[in-house]
Tab-separated table of C-alpha atoms and ligand atoms in Angstrom:
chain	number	residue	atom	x	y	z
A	1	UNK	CA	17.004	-54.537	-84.656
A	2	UNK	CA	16.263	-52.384	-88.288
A	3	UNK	CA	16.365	-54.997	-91.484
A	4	UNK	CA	19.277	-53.759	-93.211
A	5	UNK	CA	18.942	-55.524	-96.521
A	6	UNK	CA	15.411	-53.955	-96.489
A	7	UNK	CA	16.869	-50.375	-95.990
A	8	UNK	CA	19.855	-51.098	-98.500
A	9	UNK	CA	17.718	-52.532	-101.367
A	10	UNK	CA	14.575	-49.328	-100.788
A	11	UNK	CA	17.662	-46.972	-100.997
A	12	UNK	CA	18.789	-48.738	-104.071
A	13	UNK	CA	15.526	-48.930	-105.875
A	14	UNK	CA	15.230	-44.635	-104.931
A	15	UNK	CA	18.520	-44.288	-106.646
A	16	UNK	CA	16.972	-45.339	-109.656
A	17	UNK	CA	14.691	-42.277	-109.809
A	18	UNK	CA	16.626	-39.370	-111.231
A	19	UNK	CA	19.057	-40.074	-112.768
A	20	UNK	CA	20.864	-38.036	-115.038
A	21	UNK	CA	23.386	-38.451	-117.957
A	22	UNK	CA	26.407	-35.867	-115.721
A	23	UNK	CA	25.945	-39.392	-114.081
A	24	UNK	CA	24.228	-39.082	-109.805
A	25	UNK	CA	20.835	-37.712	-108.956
A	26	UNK	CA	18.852	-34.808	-110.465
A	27	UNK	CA	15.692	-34.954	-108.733
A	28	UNK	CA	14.427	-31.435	-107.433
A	29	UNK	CA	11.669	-30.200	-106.090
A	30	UNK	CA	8.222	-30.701	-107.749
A	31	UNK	CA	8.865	-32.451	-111.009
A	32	UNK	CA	8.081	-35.703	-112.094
A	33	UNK	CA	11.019	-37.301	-110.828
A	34	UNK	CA	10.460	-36.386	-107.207
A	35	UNK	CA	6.258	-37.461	-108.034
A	36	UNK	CA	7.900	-40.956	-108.637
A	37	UNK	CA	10.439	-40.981	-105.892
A	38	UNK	CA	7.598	-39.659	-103.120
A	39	UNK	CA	4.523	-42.514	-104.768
A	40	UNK	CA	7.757	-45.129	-104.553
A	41	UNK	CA	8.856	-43.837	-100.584
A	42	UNK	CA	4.651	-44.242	-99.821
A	43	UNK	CA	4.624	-47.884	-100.984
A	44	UNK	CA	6.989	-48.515	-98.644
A	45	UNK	CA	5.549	-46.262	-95.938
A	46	UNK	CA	2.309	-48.759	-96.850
A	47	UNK	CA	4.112	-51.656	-96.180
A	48	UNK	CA	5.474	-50.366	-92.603
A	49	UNK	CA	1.699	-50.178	-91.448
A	50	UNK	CA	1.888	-46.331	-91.398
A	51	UNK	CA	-1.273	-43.847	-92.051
A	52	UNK	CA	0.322	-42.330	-94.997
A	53	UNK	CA	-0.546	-38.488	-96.743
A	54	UNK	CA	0.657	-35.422	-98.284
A	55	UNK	CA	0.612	-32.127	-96.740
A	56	UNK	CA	-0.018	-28.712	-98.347
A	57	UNK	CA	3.440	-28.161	-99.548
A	58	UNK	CA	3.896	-31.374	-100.921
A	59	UNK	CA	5.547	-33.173	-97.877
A	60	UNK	CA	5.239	-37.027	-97.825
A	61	UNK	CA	4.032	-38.400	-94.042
A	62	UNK	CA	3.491	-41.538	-92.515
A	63	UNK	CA	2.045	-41.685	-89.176
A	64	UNK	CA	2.517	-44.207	-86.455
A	65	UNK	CA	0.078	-43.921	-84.192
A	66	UNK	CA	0.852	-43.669	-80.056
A	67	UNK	CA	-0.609	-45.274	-76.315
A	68	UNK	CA	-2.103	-41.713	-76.519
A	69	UNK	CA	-2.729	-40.194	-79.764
A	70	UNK	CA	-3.148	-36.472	-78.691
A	71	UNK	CA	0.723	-36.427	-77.633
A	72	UNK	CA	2.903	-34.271	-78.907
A	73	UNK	CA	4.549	-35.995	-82.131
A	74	UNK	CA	7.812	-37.243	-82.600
A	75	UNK	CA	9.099	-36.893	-85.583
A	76	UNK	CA	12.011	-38.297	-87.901
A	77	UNK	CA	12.774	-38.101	-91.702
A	78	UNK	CA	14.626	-35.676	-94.326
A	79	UNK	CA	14.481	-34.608	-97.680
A	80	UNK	CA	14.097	-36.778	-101.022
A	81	UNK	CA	14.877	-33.681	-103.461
A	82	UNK	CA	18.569	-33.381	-104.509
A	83	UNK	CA	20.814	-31.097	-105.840
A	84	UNK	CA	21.980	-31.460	-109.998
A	85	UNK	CA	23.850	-34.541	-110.464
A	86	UNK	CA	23.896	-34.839	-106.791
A	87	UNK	CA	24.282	-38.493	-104.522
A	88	UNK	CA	21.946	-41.145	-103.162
A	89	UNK	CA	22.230	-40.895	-99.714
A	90	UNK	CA	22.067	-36.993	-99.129
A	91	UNK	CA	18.081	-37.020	-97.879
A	92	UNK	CA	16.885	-40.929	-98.662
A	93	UNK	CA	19.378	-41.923	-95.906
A	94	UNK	CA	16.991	-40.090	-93.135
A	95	UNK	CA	13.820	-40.479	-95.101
A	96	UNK	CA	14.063	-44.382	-95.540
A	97	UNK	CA	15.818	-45.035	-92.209
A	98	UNK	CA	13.070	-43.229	-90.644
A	99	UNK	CA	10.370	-45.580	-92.874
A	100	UNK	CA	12.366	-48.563	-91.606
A	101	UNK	CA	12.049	-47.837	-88.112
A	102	UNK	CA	8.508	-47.658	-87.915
A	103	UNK	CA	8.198	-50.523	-89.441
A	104	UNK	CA	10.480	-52.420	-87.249
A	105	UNK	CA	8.523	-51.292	-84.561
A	106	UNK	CA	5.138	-52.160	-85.923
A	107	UNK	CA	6.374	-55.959	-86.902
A	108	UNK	CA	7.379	-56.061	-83.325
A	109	UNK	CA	4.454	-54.814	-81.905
A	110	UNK	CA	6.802	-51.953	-79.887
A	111	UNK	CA	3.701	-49.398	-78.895
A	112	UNK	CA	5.299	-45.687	-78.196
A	113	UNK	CA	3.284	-43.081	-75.344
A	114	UNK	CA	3.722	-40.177	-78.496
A	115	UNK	CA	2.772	-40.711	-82.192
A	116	UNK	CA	5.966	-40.821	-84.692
A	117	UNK	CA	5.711	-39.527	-87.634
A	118	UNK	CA	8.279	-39.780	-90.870
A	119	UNK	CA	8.505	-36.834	-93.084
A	120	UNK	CA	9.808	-36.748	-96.643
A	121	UNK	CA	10.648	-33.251	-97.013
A	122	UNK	CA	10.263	-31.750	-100.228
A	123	UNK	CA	12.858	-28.715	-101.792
A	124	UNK	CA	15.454	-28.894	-98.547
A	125	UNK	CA	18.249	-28.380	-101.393
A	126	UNK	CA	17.178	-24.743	-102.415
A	127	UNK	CA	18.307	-25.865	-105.858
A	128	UNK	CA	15.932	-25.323	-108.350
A	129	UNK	CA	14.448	-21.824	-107.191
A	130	UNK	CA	17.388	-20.524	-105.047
A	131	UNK	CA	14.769	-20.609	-102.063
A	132	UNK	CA	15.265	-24.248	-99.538
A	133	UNK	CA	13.622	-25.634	-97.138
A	134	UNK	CA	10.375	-25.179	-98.394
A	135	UNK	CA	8.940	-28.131	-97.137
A	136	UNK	CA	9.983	-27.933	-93.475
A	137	UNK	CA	9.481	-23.973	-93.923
A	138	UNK	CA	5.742	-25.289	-94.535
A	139	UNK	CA	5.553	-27.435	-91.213
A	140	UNK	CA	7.183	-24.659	-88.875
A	141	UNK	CA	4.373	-22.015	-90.867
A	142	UNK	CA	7.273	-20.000	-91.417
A	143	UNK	CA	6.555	-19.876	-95.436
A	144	UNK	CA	4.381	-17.260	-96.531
A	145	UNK	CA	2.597	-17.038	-99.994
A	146	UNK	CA	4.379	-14.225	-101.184
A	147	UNK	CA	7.864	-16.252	-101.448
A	148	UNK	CA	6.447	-18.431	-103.734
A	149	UNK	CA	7.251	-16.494	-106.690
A	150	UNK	CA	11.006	-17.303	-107.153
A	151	UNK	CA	11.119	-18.744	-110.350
A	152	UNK	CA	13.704	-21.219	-112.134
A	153	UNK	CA	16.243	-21.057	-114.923
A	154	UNK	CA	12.556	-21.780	-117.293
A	155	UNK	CA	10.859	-19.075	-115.361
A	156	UNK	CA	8.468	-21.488	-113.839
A	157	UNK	CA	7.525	-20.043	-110.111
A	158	UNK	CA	7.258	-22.138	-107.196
A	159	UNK	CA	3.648	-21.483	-106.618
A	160	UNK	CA	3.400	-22.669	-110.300
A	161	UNK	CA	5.798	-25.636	-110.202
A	162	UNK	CA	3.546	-26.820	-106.554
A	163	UNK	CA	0.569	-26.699	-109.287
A	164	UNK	CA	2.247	-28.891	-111.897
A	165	UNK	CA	2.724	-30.915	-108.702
A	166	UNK	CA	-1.042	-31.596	-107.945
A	167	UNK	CA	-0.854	-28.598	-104.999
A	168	UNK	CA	-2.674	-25.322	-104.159
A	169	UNK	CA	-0.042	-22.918	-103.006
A	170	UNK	CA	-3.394	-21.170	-101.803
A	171	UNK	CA	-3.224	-23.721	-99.220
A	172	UNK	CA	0.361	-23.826	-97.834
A	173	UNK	CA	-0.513	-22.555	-94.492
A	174	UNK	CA	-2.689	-25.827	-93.776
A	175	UNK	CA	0.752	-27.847	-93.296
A	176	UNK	CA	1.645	-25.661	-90.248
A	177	UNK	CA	2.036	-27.703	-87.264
A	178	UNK	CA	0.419	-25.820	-83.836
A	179	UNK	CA	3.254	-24.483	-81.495
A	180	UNK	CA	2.883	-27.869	-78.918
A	181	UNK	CA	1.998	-30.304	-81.145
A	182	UNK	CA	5.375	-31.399	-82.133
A	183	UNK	CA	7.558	-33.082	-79.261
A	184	UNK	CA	10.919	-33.179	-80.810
A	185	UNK	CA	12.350	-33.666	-84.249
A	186	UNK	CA	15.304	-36.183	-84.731
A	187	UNK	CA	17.234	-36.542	-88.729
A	188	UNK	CA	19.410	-39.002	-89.954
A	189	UNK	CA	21.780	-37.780	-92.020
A	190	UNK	CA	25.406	-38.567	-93.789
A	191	UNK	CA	27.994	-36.164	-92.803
A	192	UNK	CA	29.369	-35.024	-96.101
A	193	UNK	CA	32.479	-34.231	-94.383
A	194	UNK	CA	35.443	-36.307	-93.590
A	195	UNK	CA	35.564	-35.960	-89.608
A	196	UNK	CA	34.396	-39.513	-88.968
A	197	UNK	CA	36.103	-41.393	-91.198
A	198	UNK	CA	38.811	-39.913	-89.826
A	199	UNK	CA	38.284	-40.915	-86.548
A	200	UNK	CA	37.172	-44.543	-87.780
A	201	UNK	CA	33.327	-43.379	-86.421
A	202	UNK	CA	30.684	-45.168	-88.000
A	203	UNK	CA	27.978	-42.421	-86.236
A	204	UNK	CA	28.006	-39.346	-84.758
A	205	UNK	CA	26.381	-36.328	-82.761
A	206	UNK	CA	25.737	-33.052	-84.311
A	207	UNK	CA	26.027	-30.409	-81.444
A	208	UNK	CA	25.070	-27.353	-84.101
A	209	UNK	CA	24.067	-26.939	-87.988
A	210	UNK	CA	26.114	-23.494	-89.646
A	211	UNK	CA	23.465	-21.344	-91.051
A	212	UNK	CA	23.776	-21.054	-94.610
A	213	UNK	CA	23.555	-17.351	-96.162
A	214	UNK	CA	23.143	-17.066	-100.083
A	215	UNK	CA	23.337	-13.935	-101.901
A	216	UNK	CA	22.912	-13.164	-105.369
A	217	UNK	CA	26.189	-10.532	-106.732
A	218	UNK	CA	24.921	-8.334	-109.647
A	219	UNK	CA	27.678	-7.072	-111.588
A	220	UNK	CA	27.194	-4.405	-114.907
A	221	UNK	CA	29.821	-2.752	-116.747
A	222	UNK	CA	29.813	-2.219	-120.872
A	223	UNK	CA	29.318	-4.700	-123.567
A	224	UNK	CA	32.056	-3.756	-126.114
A	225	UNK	CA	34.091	-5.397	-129.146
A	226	UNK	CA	37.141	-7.725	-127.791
A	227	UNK	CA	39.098	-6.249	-130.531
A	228	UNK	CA	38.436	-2.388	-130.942
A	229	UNK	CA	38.349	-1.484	-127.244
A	230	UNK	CA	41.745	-0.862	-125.826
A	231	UNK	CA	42.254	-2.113	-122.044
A	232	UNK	CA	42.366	1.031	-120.353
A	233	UNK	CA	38.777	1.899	-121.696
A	234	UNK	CA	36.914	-0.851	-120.612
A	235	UNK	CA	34.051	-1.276	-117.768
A	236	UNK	CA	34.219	-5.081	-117.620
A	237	UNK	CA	31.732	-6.846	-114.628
A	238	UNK	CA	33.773	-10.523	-114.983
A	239	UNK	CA	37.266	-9.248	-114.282
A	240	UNK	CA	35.655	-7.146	-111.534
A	241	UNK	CA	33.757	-9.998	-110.461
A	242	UNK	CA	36.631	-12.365	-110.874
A	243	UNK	CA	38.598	-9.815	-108.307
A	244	UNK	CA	35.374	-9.969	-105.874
A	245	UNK	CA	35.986	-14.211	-105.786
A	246	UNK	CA	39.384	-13.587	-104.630
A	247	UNK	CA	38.273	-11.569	-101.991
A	248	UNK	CA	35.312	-14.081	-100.871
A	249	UNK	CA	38.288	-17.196	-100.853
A	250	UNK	CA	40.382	-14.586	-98.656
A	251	UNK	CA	38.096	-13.751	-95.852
A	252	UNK	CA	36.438	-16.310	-95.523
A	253	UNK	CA	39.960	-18.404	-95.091
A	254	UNK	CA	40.461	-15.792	-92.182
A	255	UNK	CA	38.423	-17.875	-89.779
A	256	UNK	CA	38.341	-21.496	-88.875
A	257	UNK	CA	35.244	-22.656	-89.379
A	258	UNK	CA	33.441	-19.969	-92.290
A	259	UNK	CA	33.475	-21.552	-95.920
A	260	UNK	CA	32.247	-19.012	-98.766
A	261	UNK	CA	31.572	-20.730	-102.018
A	262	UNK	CA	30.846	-18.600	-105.811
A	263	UNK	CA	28.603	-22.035	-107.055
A	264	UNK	CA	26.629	-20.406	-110.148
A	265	UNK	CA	27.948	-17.893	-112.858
A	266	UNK	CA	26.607	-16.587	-115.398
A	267	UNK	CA	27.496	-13.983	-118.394
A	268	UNK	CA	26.194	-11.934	-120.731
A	269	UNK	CA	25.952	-11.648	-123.304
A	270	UNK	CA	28.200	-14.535	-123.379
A	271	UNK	CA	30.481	-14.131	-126.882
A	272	UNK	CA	33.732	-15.045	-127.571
A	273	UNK	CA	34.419	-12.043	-129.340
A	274	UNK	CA	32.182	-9.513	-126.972
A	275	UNK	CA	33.388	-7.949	-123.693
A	276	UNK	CA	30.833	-8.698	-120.920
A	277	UNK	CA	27.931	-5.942	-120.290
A	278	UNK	CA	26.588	-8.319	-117.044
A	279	UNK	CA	28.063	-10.912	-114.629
A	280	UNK	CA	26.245	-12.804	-111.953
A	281	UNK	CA	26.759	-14.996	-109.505
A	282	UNK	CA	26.283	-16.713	-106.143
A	283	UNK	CA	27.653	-16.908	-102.647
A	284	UNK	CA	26.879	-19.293	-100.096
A	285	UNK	CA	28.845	-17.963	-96.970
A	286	UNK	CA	28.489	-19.941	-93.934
A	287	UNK	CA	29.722	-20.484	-90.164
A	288	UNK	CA	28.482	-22.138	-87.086
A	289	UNK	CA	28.649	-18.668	-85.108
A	290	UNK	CA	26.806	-15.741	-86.418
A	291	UNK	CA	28.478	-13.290	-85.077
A	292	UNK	CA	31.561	-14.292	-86.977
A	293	UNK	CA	29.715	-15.009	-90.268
A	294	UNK	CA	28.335	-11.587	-90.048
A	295	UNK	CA	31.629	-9.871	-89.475
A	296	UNK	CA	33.212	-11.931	-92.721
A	297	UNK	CA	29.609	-10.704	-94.639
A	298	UNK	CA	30.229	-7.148	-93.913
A	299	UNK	CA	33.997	-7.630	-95.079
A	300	UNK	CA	33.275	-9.142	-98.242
A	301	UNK	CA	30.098	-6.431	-99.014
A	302	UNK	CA	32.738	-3.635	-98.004
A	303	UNK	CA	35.510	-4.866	-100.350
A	304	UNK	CA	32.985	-6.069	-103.115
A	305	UNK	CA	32.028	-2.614	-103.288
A	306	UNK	CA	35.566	-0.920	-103.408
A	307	UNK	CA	36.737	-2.950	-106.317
A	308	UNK	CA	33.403	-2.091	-108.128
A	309	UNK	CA	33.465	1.563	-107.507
A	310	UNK	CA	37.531	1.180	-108.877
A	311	UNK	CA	36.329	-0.464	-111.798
A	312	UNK	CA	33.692	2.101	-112.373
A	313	UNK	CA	31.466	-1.717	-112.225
A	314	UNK	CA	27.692	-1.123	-110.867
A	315	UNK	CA	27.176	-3.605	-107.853
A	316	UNK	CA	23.667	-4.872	-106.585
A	317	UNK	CA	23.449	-7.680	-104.227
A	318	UNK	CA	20.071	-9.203	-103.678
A	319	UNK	CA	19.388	-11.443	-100.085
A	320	UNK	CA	18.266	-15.204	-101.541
A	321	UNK	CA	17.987	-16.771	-98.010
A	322	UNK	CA	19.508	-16.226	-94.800
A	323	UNK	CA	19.228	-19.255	-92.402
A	324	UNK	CA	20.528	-18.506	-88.449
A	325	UNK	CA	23.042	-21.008	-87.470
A	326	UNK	CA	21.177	-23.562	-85.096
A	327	UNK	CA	22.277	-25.581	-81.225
A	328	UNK	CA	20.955	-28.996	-80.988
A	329	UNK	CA	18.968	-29.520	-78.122
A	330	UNK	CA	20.575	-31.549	-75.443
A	331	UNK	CA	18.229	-33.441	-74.639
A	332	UNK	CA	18.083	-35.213	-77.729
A	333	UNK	CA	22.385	-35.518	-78.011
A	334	UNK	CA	22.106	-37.032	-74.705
A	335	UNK	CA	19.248	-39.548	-76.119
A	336	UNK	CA	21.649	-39.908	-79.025
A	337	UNK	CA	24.817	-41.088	-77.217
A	338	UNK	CA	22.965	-43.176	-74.927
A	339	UNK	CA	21.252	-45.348	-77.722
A	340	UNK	CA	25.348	-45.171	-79.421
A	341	UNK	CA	26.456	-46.494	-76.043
A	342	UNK	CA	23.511	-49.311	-76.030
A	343	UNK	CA	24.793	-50.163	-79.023
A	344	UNK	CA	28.300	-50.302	-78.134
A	345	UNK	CA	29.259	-47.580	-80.577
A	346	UNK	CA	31.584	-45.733	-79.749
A	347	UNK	CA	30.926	-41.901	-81.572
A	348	UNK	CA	31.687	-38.325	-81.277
A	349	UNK	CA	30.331	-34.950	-81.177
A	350	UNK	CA	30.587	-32.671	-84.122
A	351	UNK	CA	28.892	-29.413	-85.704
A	352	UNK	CA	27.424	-30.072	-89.507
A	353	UNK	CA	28.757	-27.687	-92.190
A	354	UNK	CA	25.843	-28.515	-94.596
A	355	UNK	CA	22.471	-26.889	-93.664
A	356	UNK	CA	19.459	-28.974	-92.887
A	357	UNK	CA	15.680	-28.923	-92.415
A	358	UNK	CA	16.005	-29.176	-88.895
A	359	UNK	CA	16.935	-25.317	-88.724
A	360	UNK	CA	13.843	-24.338	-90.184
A	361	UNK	CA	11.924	-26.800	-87.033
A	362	UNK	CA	14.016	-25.331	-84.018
A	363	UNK	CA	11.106	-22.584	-83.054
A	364	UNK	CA	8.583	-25.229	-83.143
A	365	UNK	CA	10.420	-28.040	-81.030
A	366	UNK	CA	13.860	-29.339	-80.032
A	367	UNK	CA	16.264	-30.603	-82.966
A	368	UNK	CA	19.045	-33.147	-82.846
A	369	UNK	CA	20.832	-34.950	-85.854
A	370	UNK	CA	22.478	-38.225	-86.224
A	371	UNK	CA	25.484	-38.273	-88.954
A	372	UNK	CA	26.816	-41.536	-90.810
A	373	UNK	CA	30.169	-41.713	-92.242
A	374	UNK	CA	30.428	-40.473	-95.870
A	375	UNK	CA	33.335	-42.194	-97.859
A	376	UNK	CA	36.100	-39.681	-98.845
A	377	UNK	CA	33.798	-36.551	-97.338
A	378	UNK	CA	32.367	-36.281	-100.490
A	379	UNK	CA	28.855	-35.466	-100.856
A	380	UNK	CA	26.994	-33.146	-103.502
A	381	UNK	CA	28.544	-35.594	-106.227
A	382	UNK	CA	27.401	-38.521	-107.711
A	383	UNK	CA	30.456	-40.750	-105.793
A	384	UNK	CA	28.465	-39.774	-102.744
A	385	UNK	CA	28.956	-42.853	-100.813
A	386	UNK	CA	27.744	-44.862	-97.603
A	387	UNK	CA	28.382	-48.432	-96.618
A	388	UNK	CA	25.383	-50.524	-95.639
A	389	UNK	CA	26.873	-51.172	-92.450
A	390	UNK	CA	27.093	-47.354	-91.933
A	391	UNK	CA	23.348	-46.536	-92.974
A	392	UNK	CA	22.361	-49.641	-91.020
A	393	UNK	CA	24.146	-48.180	-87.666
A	394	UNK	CA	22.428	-45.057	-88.374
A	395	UNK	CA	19.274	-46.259	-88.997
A	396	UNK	CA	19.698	-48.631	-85.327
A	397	UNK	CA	20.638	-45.315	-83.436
A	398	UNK	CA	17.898	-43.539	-84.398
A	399	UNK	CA	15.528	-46.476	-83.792
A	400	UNK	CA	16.860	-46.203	-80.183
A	401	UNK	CA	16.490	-42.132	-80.329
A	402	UNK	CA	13.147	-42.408	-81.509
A	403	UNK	CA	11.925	-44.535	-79.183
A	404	UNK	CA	13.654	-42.562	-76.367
A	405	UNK	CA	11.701	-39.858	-76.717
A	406	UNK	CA	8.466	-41.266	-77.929
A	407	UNK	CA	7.956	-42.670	-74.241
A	408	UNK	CA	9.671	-39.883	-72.649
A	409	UNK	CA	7.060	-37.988	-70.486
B	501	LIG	O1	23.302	-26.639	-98.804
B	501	LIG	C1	23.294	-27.448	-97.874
B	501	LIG	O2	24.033	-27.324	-96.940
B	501	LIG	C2	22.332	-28.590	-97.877
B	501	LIG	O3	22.877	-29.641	-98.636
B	501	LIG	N1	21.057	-28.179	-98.400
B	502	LIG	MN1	20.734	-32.944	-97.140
B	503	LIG	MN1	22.472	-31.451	-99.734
C-alpha cells in the first residue's frame, strides 16, 4: 500500500514553488521556478532509493533498477511545468505518485523482471513558447534542433531558455530512447473534466487522448483615428477577428466531442483612441477523431477567410503544433481495471479532452493513463482541486499497473 500522507505533504511542499500573485501556479518550462521544483522532486526521488539524473532536455529521472536490467523499461511520471496561474495537481499528481511508488516498492523489498523508471517531464504545457511536449518530444527523438527557436513574450528562444537552464540544446538528441528499449509507458493524471465526479468515480480509464491542434490567426487591416474615420471606411482586423471567434464557437459546437478555444489576443497598436492596424490570436481546436477535427479545421480556415476577404482584412495563419489524437493500448486498460478491481474500485472508461505527454511516447511503446477525480472539472485554475483520498487511489492503481507490467514477460 502507497503512504498517502507522504504523497499529500511532497505535493504540498511542490505547491509552494511557483506561486504567483493571480493566486495558483506559474511555473513553466526552464526558469528558476521549475530548477527548484525539479532539485525539490530529486530529494525525494533520493529518498525512494532511486538512481536519479537529468536528461538532455532537461527531464528529471529516477531509475529503479529490475531482476534483469537490460529489459525493456517501464515507465511512469508526468510533467512538473504548468500553465500561468495554473493548479497543483495538473503534472505533480503523476510525477510524485510515480516517486511514491517506487519507493513503496523499494521499502518493501518488491523486485520487478523490467527496470521502472519515473520521469518529470519538462514543458508538457506548451505555455511559455507555444511549442509542448518538449520533454517527452526529447525521449521519443521526435524533437529536432531546428524547433528550438520559438521564442517567448521576452524573445528568449527555447534553445536559449534550455541554456539559462544548465543544458546544451546541441545535445537534445542524447535523451532519445532506442525503438525497444521502452516496454510501456503508464501516467497518472487528474481528469480536469467533470465525468467522474459525476459518476461518484474516484479513478478511471482513459481509452484515447484528443489531439490538440494550435494555430496562430494573423489578422491586418489599417491603423486609423477612432474619431476622423467614418465606419464605412475602415479595414479593422478585431471586428473581423471578433466575427472569425463566432465562427470557431459555431463549428466547433457542430460536433459532440470537438472544443475550439481563442486563449491569447493581442492588439496593436493597442490605443483607446486608435483603430487597430493588427490582431492576433490563438486557437486550440481539438477532437478525439481526426477525421472530424480536420473537417471542422477546414470549415473554420474556409469561413475565416471569407469574412477577411469581405472585410478587405489580410489573413495569415501560421501551424504552432499539431498533435494526432492517440488509442490507449489495451493492454495496459486491461492492466488498469484489473489493479481497480483488486482494489475493489469500481471505475469507468473515458477519452481525455486535455492533451498529454503520452501522445508524443505512442511510436516508441504502448500508452495508457489513469485519471483521478478533479473537484468541479476544473483544472487550468488555481481552484484546481483533488482530495487526498483521490490522489491516494490513483497513486494505489498505478502501483498495481506498474507492477503489472514490470513482471509481465
Ligand atoms: O493543453 C492541454 O491539454 C494540456 O493541459 N497540456
Ligand atoms: Mn497535464
Ligand atoms: Mn495542463
Amino acid at each position: 500500500m502507497i503512504n498517502s500522507e507522504r504523497l499529500w505533504d511532497r505535493l504540498m511542499q511542490l505547491s509552494t514553488i511557483g506561486t504567483c500573485e493571480a493566486g495558483g501556479i506559474t511555473r513553466l518550462s526552464f526558469t528558476p521556478e521549475e530548477r527548484a521544483a525539479k532539485d525539490l522532486i530529486a530529494g525525494f526521488m533520493k529518498e525512494a532509493g532511486l538512481t536519479v539524473r537529468e536528461d538532455e532536455v532537461g527531464n528529471l529521472i529516477g531509475r529503479k533498477e529490475g531482476k534483469n536490467s537490460e529489459a525493456p523499461i517501464v515507465l511512469i511520471g508526468s510533467h512538473i511545468d504548468s500553465v500561468p496561474s495554473g493548479g497543483n495537481f495538473d503534472g505533480p499528481l503523476g510525477v510524485l505518485a510515480g516517486v511514491e511508488v517506487l519507493q513503496t516498492m523499494n521499502e518493501q523489498g518488491v523486485e520487478t523482471e523490467h527496470p521502472i523508471e519515473v520521469l518529470a517531464f519538462t514543458d508538457e504545457e506548451g505555455t511559455r513558447f507555444g511549442f509542448g511536449m518538449i520533454g517527452s518530444r526529447g525521449i521519443a527523438g521526435l524533437l529536432q534542433p531546428d524547433e528550438l527557436t520559438p521564442q517567448d513574450k521576452d524573445g528568449i528562444s527555447i534553445a536559449e531558455a534550455m541554456k539559462q537552464s544548465g543544458l546544451d540544446p546541441e545535445k537534445i538528441k542524447g535523451a532519445a530512447r532506442t525503438p525497444g528499449s521502452v516496454k510501456a509507458y503508464v501516467e497518472l493524471h487528474i481528469e480536469q473534466g467533470k465525468v467522474l465526479e459525476s459518476r461518484g468515480l474516484s479513478v478511471g480509464v482513459v481509452s484515447g487522448v484528443a489531439g490538440p491542434l494550435w494555430l496562430k490567426f494573423v489578422l491586418e487591416g489599417e491603423a486609423g483615428h477612432a474619431g476622423a474615420t467614418p465606419m464605412n471606411m475602415r479595414r479593422d482586423p478585431l471586428t473581423a477577428a471578433a466575427e472569425v471567434m463566432l465562427c470557431i464557437e459555431r463549428e466547433a459546437a457542430r460536433k459532440p466531442v470537438s472544443v475550439g478555444t481563442v486563449g491569447k489576443m493581442q492588439v496593436f497598436p493597442g490605443g483607446v483612441n486608435i483603430i487597430p492596424g493588427r490582431v492576433e490570436f490563438t486557437l486550440d481546436l481539438r477532437d478525439v477523431d481526426k477525421a472530424i477535427l480536420d473537417e471542422v479545421e477546414q470549415s473554420i480556415m474556409r469561413e475565416a477567410e471569407a469574412i477577411c476577404a469581405r472585410r478587405n482584412v489580410r489573413l495569415t495563419v501560421e501551424l504552432l503544433q499539431r498533435i494526432p489524437p492517440v488509442i490507449c493500448s489495451d493492454n495496459i486498460q486491461a492492466a488498469i481495471r484489473e489493479a481497480c478491481a483488486a482494489e475493489g474500485l469500481e471505475t469507468m472508461t473515458l477519452p481525455s479532452g486535455a492533451g498529454h505527454d503520452c501522445m508524443q511516447l505512442v511510436d516508441l511503446c504502448p500508452v495508457g493513463m489513469i485519471f483521478a477525480r478533479s473537484r468541479d472539472g476544473i483544472s487550468h485554475n488555481p481552484a484546481e482541486f483533488t482530495s487526498k483520498e483521490d490522489c491516494a487511489n490513483g497513486a494505489q492503481i498505478l502501483y498495481r499497473t506498474a507492477l503489472s507490467l514490470a513482471n509481465q514477460r
